[in-house]
Tab-separated table of C-alpha atoms in Angstrom:
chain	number	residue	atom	x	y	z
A	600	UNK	CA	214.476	119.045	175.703
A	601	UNK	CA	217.158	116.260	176.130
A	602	UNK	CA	214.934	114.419	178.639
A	603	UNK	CA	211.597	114.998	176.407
A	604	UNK	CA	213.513	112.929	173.823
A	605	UNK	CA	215.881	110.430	176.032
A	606	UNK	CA	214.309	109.978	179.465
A	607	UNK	CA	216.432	110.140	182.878
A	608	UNK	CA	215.768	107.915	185.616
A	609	UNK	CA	216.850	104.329	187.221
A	610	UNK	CA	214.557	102.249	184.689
A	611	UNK	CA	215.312	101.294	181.602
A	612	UNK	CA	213.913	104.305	178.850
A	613	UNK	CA	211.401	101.949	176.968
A	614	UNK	CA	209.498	101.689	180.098
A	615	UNK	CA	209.597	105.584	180.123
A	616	UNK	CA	208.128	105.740	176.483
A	617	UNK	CA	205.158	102.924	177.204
A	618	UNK	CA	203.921	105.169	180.043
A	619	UNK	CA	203.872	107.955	177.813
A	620	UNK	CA	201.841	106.291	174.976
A	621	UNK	CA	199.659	105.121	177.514
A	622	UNK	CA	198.822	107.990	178.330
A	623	UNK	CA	198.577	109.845	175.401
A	624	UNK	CA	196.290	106.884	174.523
A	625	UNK	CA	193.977	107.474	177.800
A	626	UNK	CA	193.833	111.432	177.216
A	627	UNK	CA	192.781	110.676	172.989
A	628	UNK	CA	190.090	108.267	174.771
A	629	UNK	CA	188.827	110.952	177.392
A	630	UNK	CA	188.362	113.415	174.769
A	631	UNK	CA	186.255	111.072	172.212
A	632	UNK	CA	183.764	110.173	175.140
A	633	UNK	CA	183.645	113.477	175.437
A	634	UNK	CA	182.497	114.380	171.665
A	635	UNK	CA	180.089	111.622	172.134
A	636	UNK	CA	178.266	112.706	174.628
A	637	UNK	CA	178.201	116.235	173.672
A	638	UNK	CA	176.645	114.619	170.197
A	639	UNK	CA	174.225	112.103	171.520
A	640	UNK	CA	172.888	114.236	174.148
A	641	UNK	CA	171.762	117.272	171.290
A	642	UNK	CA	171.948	115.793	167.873
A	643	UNK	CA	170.368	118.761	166.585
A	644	UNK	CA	172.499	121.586	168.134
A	645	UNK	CA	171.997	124.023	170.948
A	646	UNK	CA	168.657	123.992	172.659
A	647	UNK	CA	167.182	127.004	174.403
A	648	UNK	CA	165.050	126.667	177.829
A	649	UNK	CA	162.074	125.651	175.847
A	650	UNK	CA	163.376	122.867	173.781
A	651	UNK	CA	162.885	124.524	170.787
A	652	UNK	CA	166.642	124.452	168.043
A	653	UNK	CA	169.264	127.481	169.415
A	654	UNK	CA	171.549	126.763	167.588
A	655	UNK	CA	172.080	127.989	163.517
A	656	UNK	CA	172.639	124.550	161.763
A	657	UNK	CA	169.307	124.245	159.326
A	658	UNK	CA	166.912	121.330	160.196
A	659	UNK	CA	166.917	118.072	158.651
A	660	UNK	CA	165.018	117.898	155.993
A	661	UNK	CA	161.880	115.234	155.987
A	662	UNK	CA	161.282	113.566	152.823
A	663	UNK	CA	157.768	112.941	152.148
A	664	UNK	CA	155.901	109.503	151.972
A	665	UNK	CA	154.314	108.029	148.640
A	666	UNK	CA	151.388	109.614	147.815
A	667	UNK	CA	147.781	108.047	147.445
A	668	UNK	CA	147.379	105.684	144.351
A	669	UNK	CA	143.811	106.666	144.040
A	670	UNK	CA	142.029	109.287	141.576
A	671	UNK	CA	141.923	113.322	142.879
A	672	UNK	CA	138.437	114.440	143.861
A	673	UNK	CA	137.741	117.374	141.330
A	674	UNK	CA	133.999	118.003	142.452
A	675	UNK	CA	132.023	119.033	145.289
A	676	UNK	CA	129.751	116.768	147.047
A	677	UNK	CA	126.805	116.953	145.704
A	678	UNK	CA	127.353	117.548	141.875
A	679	UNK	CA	125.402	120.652	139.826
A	680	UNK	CA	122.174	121.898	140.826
A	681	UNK	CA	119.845	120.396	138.089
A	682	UNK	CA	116.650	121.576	139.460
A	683	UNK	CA	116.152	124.036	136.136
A	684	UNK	CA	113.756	126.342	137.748
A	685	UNK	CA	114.288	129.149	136.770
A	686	UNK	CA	111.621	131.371	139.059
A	687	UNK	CA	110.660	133.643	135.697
A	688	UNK	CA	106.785	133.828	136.153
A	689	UNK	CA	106.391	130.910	138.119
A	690	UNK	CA	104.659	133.099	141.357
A	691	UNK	CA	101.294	131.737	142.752
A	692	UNK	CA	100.511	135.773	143.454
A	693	UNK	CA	97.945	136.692	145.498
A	694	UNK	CA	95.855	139.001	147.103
A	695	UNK	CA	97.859	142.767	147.214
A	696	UNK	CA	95.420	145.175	147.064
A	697	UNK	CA	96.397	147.138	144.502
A	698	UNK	CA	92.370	149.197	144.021
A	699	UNK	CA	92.511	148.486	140.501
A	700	UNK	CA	90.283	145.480	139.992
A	701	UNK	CA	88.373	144.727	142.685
A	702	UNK	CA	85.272	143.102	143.354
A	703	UNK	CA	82.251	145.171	142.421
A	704	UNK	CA	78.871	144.697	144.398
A	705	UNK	CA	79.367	140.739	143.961
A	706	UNK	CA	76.262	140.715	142.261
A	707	UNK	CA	77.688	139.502	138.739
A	708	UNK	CA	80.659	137.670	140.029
A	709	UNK	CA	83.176	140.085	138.946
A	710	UNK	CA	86.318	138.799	141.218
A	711	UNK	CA	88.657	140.556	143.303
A	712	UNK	CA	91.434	141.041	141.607
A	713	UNK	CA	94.987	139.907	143.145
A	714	UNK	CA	96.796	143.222	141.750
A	715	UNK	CA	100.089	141.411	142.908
A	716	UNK	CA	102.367	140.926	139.175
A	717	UNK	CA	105.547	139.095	139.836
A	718	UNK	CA	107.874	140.856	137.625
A	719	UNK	CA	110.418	137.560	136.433
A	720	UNK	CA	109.537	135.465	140.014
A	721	UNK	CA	111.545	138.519	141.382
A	722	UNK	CA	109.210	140.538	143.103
A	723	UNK	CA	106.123	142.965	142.603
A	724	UNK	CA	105.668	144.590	139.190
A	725	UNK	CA	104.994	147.938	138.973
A	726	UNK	CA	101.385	149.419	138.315
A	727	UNK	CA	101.794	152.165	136.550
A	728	UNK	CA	99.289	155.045	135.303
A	729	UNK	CA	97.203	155.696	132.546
A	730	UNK	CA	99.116	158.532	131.592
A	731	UNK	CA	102.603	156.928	131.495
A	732	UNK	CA	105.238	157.339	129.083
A	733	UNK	CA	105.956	153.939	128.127
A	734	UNK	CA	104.921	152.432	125.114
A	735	UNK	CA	102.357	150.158	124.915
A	736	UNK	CA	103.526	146.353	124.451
A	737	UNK	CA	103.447	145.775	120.607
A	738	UNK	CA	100.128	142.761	120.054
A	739	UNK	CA	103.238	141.161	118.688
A	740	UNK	CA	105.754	141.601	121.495
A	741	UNK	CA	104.743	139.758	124.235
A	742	UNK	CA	102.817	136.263	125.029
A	743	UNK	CA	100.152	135.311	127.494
A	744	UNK	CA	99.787	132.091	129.349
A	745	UNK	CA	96.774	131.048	132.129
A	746	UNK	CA	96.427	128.340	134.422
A	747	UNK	CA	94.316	127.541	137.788
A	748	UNK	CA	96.455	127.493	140.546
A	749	UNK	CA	94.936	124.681	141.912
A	750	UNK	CA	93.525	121.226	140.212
A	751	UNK	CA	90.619	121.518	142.147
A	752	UNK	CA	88.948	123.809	144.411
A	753	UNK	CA	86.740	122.331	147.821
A	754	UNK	CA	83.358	123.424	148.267
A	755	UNK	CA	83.115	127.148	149.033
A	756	UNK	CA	86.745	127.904	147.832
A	757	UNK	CA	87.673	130.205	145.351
A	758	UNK	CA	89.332	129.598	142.673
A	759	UNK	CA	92.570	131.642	142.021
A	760	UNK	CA	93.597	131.871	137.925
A	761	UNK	CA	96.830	133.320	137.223
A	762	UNK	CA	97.486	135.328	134.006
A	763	UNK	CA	101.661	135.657	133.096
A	764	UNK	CA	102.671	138.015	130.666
A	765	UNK	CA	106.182	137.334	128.726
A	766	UNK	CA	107.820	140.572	127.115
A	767	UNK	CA	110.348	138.824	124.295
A	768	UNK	CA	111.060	142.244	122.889
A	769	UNK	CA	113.891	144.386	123.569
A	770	UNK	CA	112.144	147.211	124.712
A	771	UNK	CA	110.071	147.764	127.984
A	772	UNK	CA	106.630	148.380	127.750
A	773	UNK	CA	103.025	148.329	129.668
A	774	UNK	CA	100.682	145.539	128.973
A	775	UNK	CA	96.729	146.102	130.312
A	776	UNK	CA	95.650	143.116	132.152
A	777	UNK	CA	92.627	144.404	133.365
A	778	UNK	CA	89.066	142.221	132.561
A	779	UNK	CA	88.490	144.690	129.302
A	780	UNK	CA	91.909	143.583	127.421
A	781	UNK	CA	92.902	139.954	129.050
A	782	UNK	CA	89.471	138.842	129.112
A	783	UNK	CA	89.034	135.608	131.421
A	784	UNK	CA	86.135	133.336	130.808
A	785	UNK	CA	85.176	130.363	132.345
A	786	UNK	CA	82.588	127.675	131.165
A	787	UNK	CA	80.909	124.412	132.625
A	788	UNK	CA	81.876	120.673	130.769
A	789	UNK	CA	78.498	119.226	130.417
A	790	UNK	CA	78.336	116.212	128.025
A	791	UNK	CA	81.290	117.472	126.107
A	792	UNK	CA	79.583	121.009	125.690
A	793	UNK	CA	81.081	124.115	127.224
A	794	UNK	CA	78.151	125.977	129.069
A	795	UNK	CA	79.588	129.377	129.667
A	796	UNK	CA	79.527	130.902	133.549
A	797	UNK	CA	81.608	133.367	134.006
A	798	UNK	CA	83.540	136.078	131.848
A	799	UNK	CA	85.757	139.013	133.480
A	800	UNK	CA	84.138	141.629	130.848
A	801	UNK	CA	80.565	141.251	131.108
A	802	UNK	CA	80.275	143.887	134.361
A	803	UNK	CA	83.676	145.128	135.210
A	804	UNK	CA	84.677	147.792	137.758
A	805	UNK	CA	87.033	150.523	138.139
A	806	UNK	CA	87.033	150.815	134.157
A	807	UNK	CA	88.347	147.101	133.970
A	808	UNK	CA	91.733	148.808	133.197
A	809	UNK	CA	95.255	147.442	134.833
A	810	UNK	CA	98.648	148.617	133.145
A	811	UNK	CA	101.530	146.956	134.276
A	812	UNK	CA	104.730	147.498	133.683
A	813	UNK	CA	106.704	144.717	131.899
A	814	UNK	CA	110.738	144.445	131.162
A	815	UNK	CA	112.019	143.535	128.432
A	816	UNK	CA	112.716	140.066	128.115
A	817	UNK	CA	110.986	139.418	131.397
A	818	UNK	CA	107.713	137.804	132.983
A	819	UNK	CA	104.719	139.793	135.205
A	820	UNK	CA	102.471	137.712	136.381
A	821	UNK	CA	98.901	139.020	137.779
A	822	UNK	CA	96.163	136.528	139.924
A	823	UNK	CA	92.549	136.622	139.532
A	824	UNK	CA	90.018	135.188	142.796
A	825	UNK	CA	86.174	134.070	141.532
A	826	UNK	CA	83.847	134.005	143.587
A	827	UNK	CA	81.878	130.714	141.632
A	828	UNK	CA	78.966	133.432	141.137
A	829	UNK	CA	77.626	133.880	137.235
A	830	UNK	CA	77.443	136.798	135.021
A	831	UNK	CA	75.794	138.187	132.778
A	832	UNK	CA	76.495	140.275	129.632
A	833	UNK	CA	75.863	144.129	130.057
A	834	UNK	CA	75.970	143.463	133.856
A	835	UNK	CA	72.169	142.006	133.570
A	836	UNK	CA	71.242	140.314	136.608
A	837	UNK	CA	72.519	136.716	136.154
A	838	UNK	CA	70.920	133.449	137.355
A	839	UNK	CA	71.359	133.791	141.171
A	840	UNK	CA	72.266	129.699	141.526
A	841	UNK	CA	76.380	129.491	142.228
A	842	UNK	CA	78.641	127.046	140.044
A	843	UNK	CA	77.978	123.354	140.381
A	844	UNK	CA	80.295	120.940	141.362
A	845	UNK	CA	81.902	119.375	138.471
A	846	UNK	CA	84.666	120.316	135.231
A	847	UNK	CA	85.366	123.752	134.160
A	848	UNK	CA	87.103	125.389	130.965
A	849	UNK	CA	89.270	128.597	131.990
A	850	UNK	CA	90.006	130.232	128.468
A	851	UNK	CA	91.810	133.556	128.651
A	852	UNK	CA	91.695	136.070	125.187
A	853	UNK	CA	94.327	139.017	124.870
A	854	UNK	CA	94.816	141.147	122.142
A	855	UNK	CA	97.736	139.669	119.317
A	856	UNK	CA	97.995	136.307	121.393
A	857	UNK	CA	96.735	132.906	121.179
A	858	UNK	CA	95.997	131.463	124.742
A	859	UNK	CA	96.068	127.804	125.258
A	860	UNK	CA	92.976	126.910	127.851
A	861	UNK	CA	93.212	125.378	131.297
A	862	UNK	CA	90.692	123.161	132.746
A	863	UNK	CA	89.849	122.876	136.842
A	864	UNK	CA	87.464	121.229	138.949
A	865	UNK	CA	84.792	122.307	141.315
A	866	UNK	CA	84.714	119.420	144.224
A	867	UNK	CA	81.059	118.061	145.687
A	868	UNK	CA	80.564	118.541	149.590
């Protein structure tokens, strides 16, 4: 311990003590460059094989960059569907074949009967039998509306009318669209007078009765096809010359409702 403190030898002791500082100093050195490049070659700990953190030190945390100055989108492309159609009784129909009001010898233009009822643009309504249990819609209860399908008809096509009938009540009930009950009549426009041509009850087939069944609160719609041929009351024979070219009236009467009339045309070869 004596020669720890006072060194022994032929120089002078201060010499000893430099060449121990200096190498203290040189060992103090050798061990920082060794802390730095332990640090700078893994500044975020122990890696494994696949470069991904060993170690158990928690990442850095990232702190995020300022966000957009502009307004949030809070709609979809596109914005609401505004098209408002609402498919209730809105069917074109067509030809089904339901039996029930079909064309009779064609002699008196009776017309074949679409028998396809769009219950509420939904699908086919439901025919149901004379002796059914439902109720009978009230005259009061529901409301009828007719239109052509088509503006105008070319030569030799037949026009297709389209009855829709509109339960409002609460209850469900069967409505009789046949050619007795809605009674379809169409007449020429000559000179401002309305020559009549056509009418579903003068000769009707199959009893001219066609119950269908209509929800509450919903729309059945039933199509009619005419053949352009006249009729005649009683089913007398009826002038055997076909429609004419030119304006018709379609006027459609049903028991407890008030039918506004639709017009069509008859187009020349």
């Amino acid at each position: 311990m004596g020669s720890l403190r006072n060194p022994v030898g032929p120089l002078p002791s201060s010499i000893y003590w430099r060449r121990r500082a200096v190498a203290l100093l040189l060992f103090a050195l050798f061990a920082l460059l060794i802390a730095w490049a332990v640090s700078s070659g893994d500044p975020g700990g122990r890696t494994g094989g696949d470069g991904k953190p060993g170690g158990a030190e928690p990442a850095p945390s990232i702190t995020p960059g300022p966000s957009g100055s502009g307004p949030a989108i809070s709609e979809q492309p596109g914005g609401r569907d505004e098209s408002g159609g609402t498919g209730e009784g809105s069917g074109t129909g067509g030809d089904a074949g339901t039996g029930t009001d079909t064309g009779g010898d064609g002699k008196n233009g009776d017309p074949a009967a679409g028998g396809a009822a769009k219950d509420g643009g939904t699908g086919l309504a439901e025919q149901v039998p004379a002796g059914s249990s439902l109720p009978d819609c009230a005259p009061g209860a529901v409301g009828l509306t007719v239109r052509s399908v088509k503006p105008a008809y070319a030569p030799g096509e037949r026009p297709r009318f389209e009855l829709s009938v509109h339960n409002g009540s609460s209850v469900t009930c069967k409505a009789d669209l046949g050619p007795k009950k809605a009674v379809l009549t169409v007449s020429a426009i000559n000179d401002g007078e309305n020559d009549k041509v056509w009418s579903s009850k003068d000769c009707p087939t199959a009893g001219g009765s066609l119950l269908l069944k209509v929800p509450a609160g919903r729309t059945v719609t039933h199509t009619v096809d005419w053949d352009r041929r006249r009729s005649a009351p009683q089913c007398a024979t009826p002038p055997s010359t076909p429609a004419a070219p030119g304006s018709y009236l379609l006027e459609a009467a049903f028991p407890g409702a008030s039918v506004a009339p639709a017009s069509f045309r008859l187009e020349k070869d």
